[in-house]
Short mmCIF file of C-alpha atoms and ligand atoms in Angstrom, two decimals:
data_model
loop_
_atom_site.label_atom_id
_atom_site.label_comp_id
_atom_site.label_asym_id
_atom_site.label_seq_id
_atom_site.Cartn_x
_atom_site.Cartn_y
_atom_site.Cartn_z
CA MET A 6 0.00 0.00 0.00
CA SER A 7 1.30 3.46 -0.86
CA PHE A 8 0.26 6.56 1.07
CA ASP A 9 0.45 10.19 0.05
CA LEU A 10 1.52 11.02 3.61
CA LEU A 11 2.58 8.83 6.51
CA VAL A 12 2.96 10.16 10.06
CA ARG A 13 4.92 7.62 12.08
CA ASN A 14 4.90 6.85 15.78
CA VAL A 15 2.32 9.18 17.30
CA SER A 16 0.13 9.22 20.39
CA LEU A 17 -3.58 10.01 20.07
CA PRO A 18 -5.76 12.04 22.45
CA ASP A 19 -7.60 8.86 23.56
CA GLY A 20 -4.33 7.47 25.00
CA ARG A 21 -3.35 5.07 22.22
CA ARG A 22 0.41 5.20 21.56
CA GLY A 23 2.93 4.08 18.95
CA LEU A 24 0.60 4.37 15.97
CA ASP A 25 1.24 5.30 12.34
CA VAL A 26 -1.33 7.33 10.41
CA GLY A 27 -1.56 6.82 6.65
CA VAL A 28 -3.25 9.30 4.31
CA THR A 29 -4.51 8.77 0.79
CA ALA A 30 -6.33 11.34 -1.38
CA GLY A 31 -6.96 13.72 1.51
CA ARG A 32 -8.47 11.10 3.84
CA ILE A 33 -7.06 9.06 6.69
CA THR A 34 -6.91 5.50 5.38
CA ALA A 35 -5.02 3.64 8.12
CA VAL A 36 -4.32 4.08 11.84
CA GLU A 37 -2.21 1.21 13.15
CA PRO A 38 1.32 0.39 14.28
CA GLY A 39 4.05 -0.53 11.81
CA LEU A 40 2.56 0.71 8.52
CA PRO A 41 4.95 0.34 5.54
CA ALA A 42 7.03 3.48 5.01
CA ASP A 43 5.94 3.61 1.39
CA ALA A 44 4.64 7.17 1.11
CA GLY A 45 5.07 10.41 -0.80
CA ARG A 46 6.10 12.09 2.42
CA VAL A 47 6.97 10.62 5.81
CA VAL A 48 6.80 12.67 9.03
CA ASP A 49 8.38 11.20 12.15
CA GLY A 50 6.05 11.86 15.10
CA GLY A 51 8.64 10.82 17.66
CA GLY A 52 5.94 9.58 20.07
CA ARG A 53 4.28 13.00 20.22
CA LEU A 54 0.57 13.82 20.25
CA LEU A 55 -1.38 13.90 17.01
CA SER A 56 -4.62 15.79 17.54
CA PRO A 57 -7.50 16.65 15.27
CA PRO A 58 -7.35 20.39 14.48
CA PHE A 59 -8.35 22.98 17.04
CA VAL A 60 -11.78 24.55 16.60
CA ASP A 61 -12.68 28.01 17.93
CA ILE A 62 -16.44 28.04 18.38
CA HIS A 63 -16.75 31.69 19.42
CA PHE A 64 -14.85 34.51 17.77
CA HIS A 65 -15.32 38.01 16.34
CA MET A 66 -13.30 38.08 13.14
CA ASP A 67 -14.72 41.42 11.97
CA ALA A 68 -13.06 43.12 14.97
CA THR A 69 -9.85 41.12 15.26
CA LEU A 70 -6.47 42.89 15.11
CA SER A 71 -8.17 46.30 15.38
CA LEU A 72 -6.60 47.04 18.76
CA GLY A 73 -6.08 50.77 19.25
CA ILE A 74 -8.28 51.85 16.32
CA PRO A 75 -9.44 54.54 16.96
CA ARG A 76 -8.35 54.28 20.62
CA LEU A 77 -7.83 51.79 23.45
CA ASN A 78 -10.49 50.56 25.93
CA ARG A 79 -9.59 52.59 29.04
CA SER A 80 -11.99 51.05 31.58
CA GLY A 81 -11.54 47.47 30.36
CA THR A 82 -15.29 46.89 30.55
CA LEU A 83 -17.56 45.07 28.11
CA LEU A 84 -19.69 48.20 27.75
CA GLU A 85 -16.77 50.45 26.81
CA GLY A 86 -15.70 47.76 24.36
CA ILE A 87 -19.14 47.93 22.71
CA ARG A 88 -18.97 51.76 22.65
CA LEU A 89 -15.48 51.65 21.16
CA TRP A 90 -16.58 49.18 18.49
CA GLY A 91 -19.46 51.59 17.76
CA GLU A 92 -16.87 54.34 17.11
CA LEU A 93 -14.87 52.08 14.80
CA LYS A 94 -17.82 50.65 12.85
CA PRO A 95 -18.53 53.69 10.61
CA LEU A 96 -14.83 53.80 9.69
CA LEU A 97 -14.66 50.17 8.52
CA THR A 98 -14.12 49.29 4.90
CA VAL A 99 -14.54 45.86 3.31
CA GLU A 100 -10.90 45.92 2.25
CA ALA A 101 -9.61 46.66 5.77
CA VAL A 102 -11.75 43.95 7.41
CA VAL A 103 -10.69 41.40 4.79
CA GLU A 104 -7.02 42.26 5.24
CA ARG A 105 -7.13 41.90 9.03
CA ALA A 106 -9.19 38.70 8.87
CA LEU A 107 -6.82 37.07 6.38
CA ARG A 108 -3.83 37.96 8.56
CA TYR A 109 -5.62 36.40 11.52
CA CYS A 110 -6.41 33.24 9.52
CA ASP A 111 -2.70 32.88 8.69
CA LEU A 112 -1.94 32.95 12.41
CA ALA A 113 -4.77 30.49 13.10
CA VAL A 114 -3.39 27.99 10.59
CA ALA A 115 0.09 28.24 12.15
CA GLN A 116 -1.54 27.36 15.51
CA GLY A 117 -3.41 24.35 14.10
CA LEU A 118 -6.74 26.18 14.36
CA LEU A 119 -8.56 25.12 11.21
CA ALA A 120 -12.23 25.89 11.98
CA VAL A 121 -13.65 29.13 13.39
CA ARG A 122 -17.23 30.17 14.14
CA SER A 123 -17.24 33.96 13.95
CA HIS A 124 -20.00 36.32 14.93
CA VAL A 125 -20.35 39.21 12.48
CA ASP A 126 -22.04 42.45 13.45
CA VAL A 127 -25.18 43.20 11.41
CA CYS A 128 -26.04 46.56 13.01
CA ASP A 129 -24.14 48.59 10.40
CA ASP A 130 -26.70 49.17 7.64
CA ARG A 131 -23.91 48.82 5.05
CA LEU A 132 -23.22 45.25 6.27
CA VAL A 133 -19.52 45.82 5.65
CA GLY A 134 -18.49 43.05 8.05
CA VAL A 135 -20.86 40.54 6.46
CA GLU A 136 -19.63 41.30 2.95
CA ALA A 137 -16.00 41.12 4.08
CA LEU A 138 -16.25 37.88 6.05
CA LEU A 139 -18.28 36.12 3.34
CA HIS A 140 -15.41 36.99 1.01
CA VAL A 141 -12.87 35.67 3.56
CA LYS A 142 -14.88 32.49 4.10
CA ASP A 143 -14.57 31.70 0.40
CA ALA A 144 -10.92 32.79 0.20
CA VAL A 145 -9.77 30.48 3.03
CA LYS A 146 -12.08 27.52 2.42
CA ASP A 147 -9.30 25.23 1.22
CA TYR A 148 -7.46 25.50 4.53
CA LEU A 149 -9.88 26.83 7.15
CA ASP A 150 -13.61 26.33 7.75
CA LEU A 151 -15.25 29.64 8.64
CA GLN A 152 -18.85 29.62 9.92
CA LEU A 153 -20.62 32.97 10.36
CA VAL A 154 -23.22 34.07 12.91
CA ALA A 155 -25.46 37.08 12.20
CA PHE A 156 -24.89 39.07 15.38
CA PRO A 157 -26.91 42.18 16.31
CA GLN A 158 -24.20 43.66 18.56
CA ASP A 159 -26.22 46.75 19.53
CA GLY A 160 -29.46 44.84 20.16
CA TYR A 161 -32.09 43.27 17.90
CA TYR A 162 -34.75 45.77 18.98
CA ARG A 163 -32.64 48.84 19.79
CA SER A 164 -32.56 50.21 16.28
CA PRO A 165 -35.33 49.96 13.67
CA THR A 166 -33.15 48.54 10.87
CA VAL A 167 -31.41 45.68 12.68
CA ALA A 168 -34.07 42.97 12.18
CA ALA A 169 -34.05 43.62 8.43
CA ASN A 170 -30.23 43.71 8.39
CA LEU A 171 -30.05 40.36 10.17
CA ALA A 172 -32.48 38.77 7.71
CA ARG A 173 -30.48 40.27 4.82
CA ALA A 174 -27.27 38.77 6.24
CA LEU A 175 -28.92 35.35 6.35
CA ASP A 176 -30.10 35.84 2.75
CA MET A 177 -26.48 36.63 1.78
CA GLY A 178 -25.28 33.29 3.19
CA VAL A 179 -24.62 33.76 6.90
CA GLU A 180 -25.53 30.40 8.46
CA VAL A 181 -26.26 30.93 12.15
CA VAL A 182 -28.75 33.21 13.95
CA GLY A 183 -27.19 35.33 16.71
CA GLY A 184 -28.57 37.64 19.38
CA ILE A 185 -27.79 39.57 22.54
CA PRO A 186 -30.89 39.51 24.76
CA HIS A 187 -29.20 40.94 27.89
CA PHE A 188 -28.28 44.09 25.93
CA GLU A 189 -31.82 44.90 24.77
CA ARG A 190 -33.38 47.88 26.56
CA THR A 191 -35.54 45.81 28.90
CA MET A 192 -35.72 42.25 30.20
CA GLU A 193 -38.98 41.94 28.27
CA ASP A 194 -37.35 43.05 25.01
CA GLY A 195 -34.61 40.52 25.70
CA ARG A 196 -37.16 37.75 26.21
CA ARG A 197 -39.00 38.72 23.03
CA SER A 198 -35.73 38.73 21.08
CA VAL A 199 -34.94 35.16 22.16
CA THR A 200 -38.35 34.02 20.94
CA ALA A 201 -38.14 35.93 17.65
CA LEU A 202 -34.60 34.74 16.87
CA CYS A 203 -35.37 31.09 17.67
CA GLU A 204 -38.50 31.27 15.48
CA LEU A 205 -36.43 32.78 12.67
CA ALA A 206 -33.92 29.93 12.93
CA ALA A 207 -36.70 27.32 13.01
CA GLU A 208 -38.35 28.82 9.91
CA ARG A 209 -35.07 28.85 7.98
CA GLY A 210 -33.68 25.57 9.32
CA LEU A 211 -30.62 27.30 10.81
CA LEU A 212 -28.51 26.98 13.95
CA VAL A 213 -28.77 29.47 16.84
CA ASP A 214 -25.89 30.93 18.86
CA LEU A 215 -26.83 33.78 21.19
CA HIS A 216 -24.57 35.93 23.31
CA CYS A 217 -26.66 35.21 26.38
CA ASP A 218 -26.56 36.72 29.88
CA GLU A 219 -23.06 38.14 29.39
CA THR A 220 -23.38 40.15 32.59
CA ASP A 221 -22.74 39.88 36.32
CA ASP A 222 -26.47 40.37 37.00
CA PRO A 223 -27.68 37.14 38.68
CA MET A 224 -31.21 37.98 37.54
CA SER A 225 -30.24 37.93 33.87
CA ARG A 226 -31.97 34.68 32.99
CA HIS A 227 -32.48 34.70 29.23
CA ILE A 228 -30.88 31.25 29.13
CA GLU A 229 -34.06 29.99 30.80
CA THR A 230 -36.13 31.37 27.91
CA LEU A 231 -33.62 30.01 25.41
CA ALA A 232 -33.98 26.51 26.88
CA CYS A 233 -37.77 26.80 26.86
CA GLU A 234 -37.96 28.07 23.25
CA THR A 235 -35.48 25.43 22.08
CA ARG A 236 -37.82 22.70 23.30
CA ARG A 237 -40.99 24.41 22.07
CA LEU A 238 -39.60 24.77 18.55
CA GLY A 239 -37.86 21.37 18.42
CA LEU A 240 -34.40 22.93 18.08
CA GLN A 241 -32.65 20.56 20.49
CA GLY A 242 -28.96 20.10 19.60
CA ARG A 243 -28.99 23.12 17.28
CA VAL A 244 -28.80 25.93 19.84
CA ALA A 245 -25.84 27.38 21.71
CA GLY A 246 -25.67 29.79 24.63
CA SER A 247 -22.45 31.80 24.52
CA HIS A 248 -20.86 33.40 27.58
CA LEU A 249 -23.65 32.74 30.16
CA THR A 250 -21.55 34.68 32.67
CA SER A 251 -24.53 35.55 34.90
CA MET A 252 -24.56 31.86 35.84
CA HIS A 253 -21.45 32.57 37.93
CA SER A 254 -23.46 34.90 40.17
CA MET A 255 -26.78 33.06 40.29
CA ASP A 256 -28.26 31.74 43.49
CA ASN A 257 -27.26 28.09 43.92
CA TYR A 258 -30.83 26.91 44.28
CA TYR A 259 -31.80 28.58 41.00
CA ALA A 260 -28.73 27.10 39.28
CA SER A 261 -29.75 23.64 40.49
CA LYS A 262 -33.00 24.09 38.58
CA LEU A 263 -31.50 25.81 35.51
CA LEU A 264 -28.68 23.42 34.65
CA PRO A 265 -30.95 20.40 34.14
CA LEU A 266 -33.19 22.59 31.91
CA ILE A 267 -30.15 23.33 29.74
CA ALA A 268 -29.31 19.62 29.59
CA GLU A 269 -32.92 18.70 28.79
CA ALA A 270 -32.98 21.16 25.87
CA ASP A 271 -29.59 19.88 24.63
CA ILE A 272 -28.24 23.43 24.51
CA HIS A 273 -24.52 23.70 23.85
CA CYS A 274 -22.70 26.00 26.25
CA ILE A 275 -19.81 28.19 25.13
CA PRO A 276 -17.64 29.82 27.81
CA ASN A 277 -14.92 32.23 26.72
CA PRO A 278 -12.56 32.19 29.69
CA LEU A 279 -9.91 34.61 28.41
CA ALA A 280 -12.36 37.44 27.76
CA ASN A 281 -14.86 36.57 30.48
CA ILE A 282 -12.33 36.69 33.26
CA VAL A 283 -11.16 40.19 32.39
CA LEU A 284 -14.47 41.74 31.29
CA GLN A 285 -16.67 40.55 34.15
CA GLY A 286 -16.53 41.66 37.77
CA ARG A 287 -15.42 45.17 36.80
CA HIS A 288 -18.06 46.78 38.99
CA ASP A 289 -17.11 44.74 42.07
CA THR A 290 -14.75 45.75 44.86
CA TYR A 291 -13.65 42.58 46.72
CA PRO A 292 -14.31 39.74 46.34
CA LYS A 293 -14.39 40.25 42.58
CA ARG A 294 -16.57 37.89 40.61
CA ARG A 295 -14.88 36.47 37.51
CA GLY A 296 -17.96 35.70 35.44
CA MET A 297 -17.38 32.11 34.41
CA MET A 298 -20.33 29.84 33.71
CA ARG A 299 -20.43 26.64 35.77
CA VAL A 300 -18.36 24.49 33.43
CA PRO A 301 -17.66 21.31 35.48
CA GLU A 302 -21.24 21.19 36.71
CA LEU A 303 -22.57 21.46 33.14
CA MET A 304 -20.15 18.80 31.92
CA ALA A 305 -21.24 16.49 34.74
CA LEU A 306 -24.79 16.72 33.42
CA GLY A 307 -23.63 15.68 29.94
CA VAL A 308 -23.99 19.15 28.40
CA THR A 309 -21.66 19.79 25.46
CA VAL A 310 -19.31 22.56 26.60
CA ALA A 311 -17.06 24.05 23.92
CA LEU A 312 -14.57 26.80 24.65
CA GLY A 313 -14.21 29.95 22.58
CA GLN A 314 -11.47 32.53 22.26
CA ASP A 315 -13.98 35.38 21.66
CA SER A 316 -11.44 38.08 20.89
CA CYS A 317 -7.87 38.66 19.77
CA MET A 318 -6.45 42.18 19.95
CA ASP A 319 -9.71 44.09 19.60
CA PRO A 320 -11.80 46.57 21.64
CA TRP A 321 -12.62 43.92 24.24
CA TYR A 322 -9.39 41.96 24.67
CA SER A 323 -5.89 43.16 23.87
CA PHE A 324 -4.19 39.76 24.18
CA GLY A 325 -4.59 36.40 22.46
CA GLY A 326 -2.91 34.71 19.54
CA ALA A 327 -5.25 32.11 18.00
CA ASP A 328 -3.95 29.58 20.54
CA MET A 329 -6.83 27.36 21.68
CA LEU A 330 -4.53 25.66 24.18
CA GLU A 331 -4.21 29.02 25.91
CA VAL A 332 -8.02 29.06 26.11
CA ALA A 333 -8.10 25.52 27.55
CA HIS A 334 -5.35 26.45 30.00
CA MET A 335 -7.39 29.40 31.28
CA ALA A 336 -10.51 27.20 31.56
CA VAL A 337 -8.57 24.76 33.73
CA HIS A 338 -7.68 27.60 36.08
CA THR A 339 -10.99 29.45 36.20
CA GLY A 340 -12.99 26.25 36.69
CA HIS A 341 -10.71 24.58 39.27
CA MET A 342 -10.50 21.82 36.65
CA THR A 343 -7.11 20.45 37.66
CA SER A 344 -7.82 16.71 37.87
CA ARG A 345 -6.36 14.65 35.03
CA ALA A 346 -9.86 13.90 33.72
CA ALA A 347 -10.90 17.56 33.91
CA VAL A 348 -7.81 18.78 32.02
CA ALA A 349 -8.46 16.18 29.33
CA ALA A 350 -12.08 17.42 29.17
CA CYS A 351 -10.79 20.95 28.56
CA PHE A 352 -8.65 19.64 25.68
CA ASP A 353 -11.78 18.00 24.22
CA ALA A 354 -13.54 21.37 24.67
CA VAL A 355 -11.20 22.96 22.09
CA THR A 356 -11.27 20.01 19.66
CA THR A 357 -14.07 17.42 19.50
CA ALA A 358 -16.77 19.35 21.40
CA PRO A 359 -16.62 22.51 19.25
CA ALA A 360 -16.39 20.36 16.11
CA LYS A 361 -19.74 18.84 17.13
CA VAL A 362 -21.31 22.26 17.83
CA PHE A 363 -19.96 23.59 14.51
CA GLY A 364 -21.37 20.55 12.67
CA LEU A 365 -18.04 19.67 11.02
CA GLN A 366 -18.25 16.55 8.89
CA GLY A 367 -15.39 14.04 8.66
CA TYR A 368 -13.66 15.42 11.77
CA GLY A 369 -11.47 13.05 13.79
CA LEU A 370 -8.58 10.64 13.51
CA GLU A 371 -10.32 7.45 12.42
CA PRO A 372 -9.99 5.91 8.95
CA GLY A 373 -12.40 7.71 6.61
CA CYS A 374 -12.03 11.10 8.31
CA HIS A 375 -10.54 14.08 6.49
CA ALA A 376 -6.74 14.05 6.83
CA ASP A 377 -6.78 17.20 8.98
CA PHE A 378 -4.58 17.07 12.10
CA VAL A 379 -1.89 18.74 14.16
CA LEU A 380 1.34 17.24 15.48
CA LEU A 381 2.07 18.85 18.84
CA ASP A 382 5.38 19.00 20.70
CA ALA A 383 3.80 17.24 23.69
CA ARG A 384 3.04 13.65 24.48
CA ASP A 385 -0.57 13.80 25.63
CA PRO A 386 -3.47 16.28 25.97
CA ILE A 387 -2.61 17.14 29.56
CA GLU A 388 0.96 18.02 28.64
CA ALA A 389 -0.40 20.01 25.68
CA VAL A 390 -2.62 22.11 27.95
CA ARG A 391 0.25 22.60 30.40
CA LEU A 392 2.89 23.61 27.85
CA LYS A 393 0.89 25.17 25.01
CA PRO A 394 3.61 23.66 22.81
CA ASN A 395 4.64 24.42 19.26
CA ARG A 396 2.64 22.92 16.43
CA LEU A 397 5.33 20.89 14.67
CA ALA A 398 3.15 20.14 11.65
CA VAL A 399 -0.36 21.21 10.63
CA VAL A 400 -2.01 19.05 8.00
CA ARG A 401 -5.11 19.87 5.97
CA ARG A 402 -6.60 17.34 3.53
CA GLY A 403 -3.34 15.39 3.63
CA LYS A 404 -0.99 18.30 2.92
CA VAL A 405 1.41 19.88 5.41
CA ILE A 406 0.34 23.56 5.43
CA ALA A 407 2.35 24.86 8.41
CA GLU A 408 5.44 23.77 10.32
CA THR A 409 7.09 25.13 13.46
CA PRO A 410 10.36 23.81 14.88
CA PRO A 411 10.39 22.32 18.40
CA ARG A 412 10.97 24.75 21.24
CA THR A 413 14.39 24.18 22.77
CA ALA A 414 16.78 26.45 24.58
CA THR A 415 20.56 26.26 24.37
CA LEU A 416 22.14 26.36 27.82
CA SER A 417 25.60 27.41 28.93
CA LEU A 418 25.73 26.03 32.47
CA PRO A 419 28.67 24.24 34.10
CA GLY A 420 28.03 20.51 34.48
CA ARG A 421 24.56 20.67 32.91
CA PRO A 422 23.25 19.50 29.51
CA GLY A 423 23.54 21.88 26.59
CA THR A 424 19.84 22.01 25.75
CA VAL A 425 16.53 21.87 27.59
CA GLU A 426 13.15 20.71 26.25
CA PRO A 427 10.13 21.71 28.34
CA TRP A 428 8.17 18.56 27.65
CA LEU A 429 10.73 16.38 29.41
CA TYR A 430 9.43 17.59 32.76
CA ALA A 431 6.04 15.88 32.63
CA PRO A 432 5.12 14.23 35.93
CA VAL A 433 4.71 10.45 36.23
CA GLU A 434 2.37 9.30 38.98
CA GLY A 435 4.08 6.80 41.24
CA GLY A 436 7.51 7.60 39.78
CA SER A 437 10.70 7.56 41.80
CA PRO A 438 11.48 10.63 43.93
FE1 FE2 B 19 -18.56 37.26 21.88
#
């Protein structure tokens, strides 16, 4: 048998080790030890982790890399971020949004991030962001799957043209219905927006992904309406609640009722730990709430939890670098998810879980799947989350599309080795002292 590409001696996220992965015509055709080295290209995995590509299920590509235009967010709050974005919006051009988005996609590919769900603001009557990101979606389709959400950033009911703009964006090819019920003028407007947006998605056969309860207000409970409407309209498995930061502050009794409602409605939950932890709690003195939804509790109920990056160098978040392992690392810390099983669950929450929410077909490392994967300079998912290691090779449809050398430092220390590799320091339970 001859392969187009053979990756030798890798570990897989499920714990299997010492396997070879053979690729033919863009698909994985064999996963077993000792495959014949008869291939167009052979990559030596050296026992390292081969993962399916990272998936970012919550991002804002129309705003990315706009940090400082026209000014910086001085208070660091979500609301100033929205105001700042409102100042930038009239200045946007299709060309500028496309240029920034394409630069971001280059970075994403280098990080093994090959699928992104991006919200795109539909409140600008020109729909500049929609036009730009639809262009980008087509331009990158051979190497990155981009899914767009029609997002009424300033509120579905706050301006008279937004409902028509959102419908127009869907007509143009945007695939997911977005919303922001907690930012409508009243709780009642928020409730009505959840109903209207779910009905719109049901009529058009689309997915739903709402920015929902992104606030420290424990009484912001639009997720309850979202769960109810999901069941009423038969949208189970097709609806996501993004952020859900109010859940952090909710009364424990209420949460004990709410979480099973979310599970019953099969709503996917999307925390964004990097942005949430710096945007929430800004009105608190001490203790400061950090605005994370109840991730381990949701996972324990079987809810699909997928982590998003949300922002990268934009009005809301001035850090980030398309590194979904950084997102998983922050989730481990904010959720007290330090057990081996919990860290592995956070790795799944930036790979298999978001792939399911996205609806990616042919995702995974079994024979028959697309030959899309990332070779990491780590030996297992826990080490990957700990080290956020270099992506040694990124493969899309059987072709190596990005490579980064291993991270090593050269030392000049008396009586010590000349180089150091961070992954050598992984702990072994029960090892010698
Ligand atoms: Fe967001």
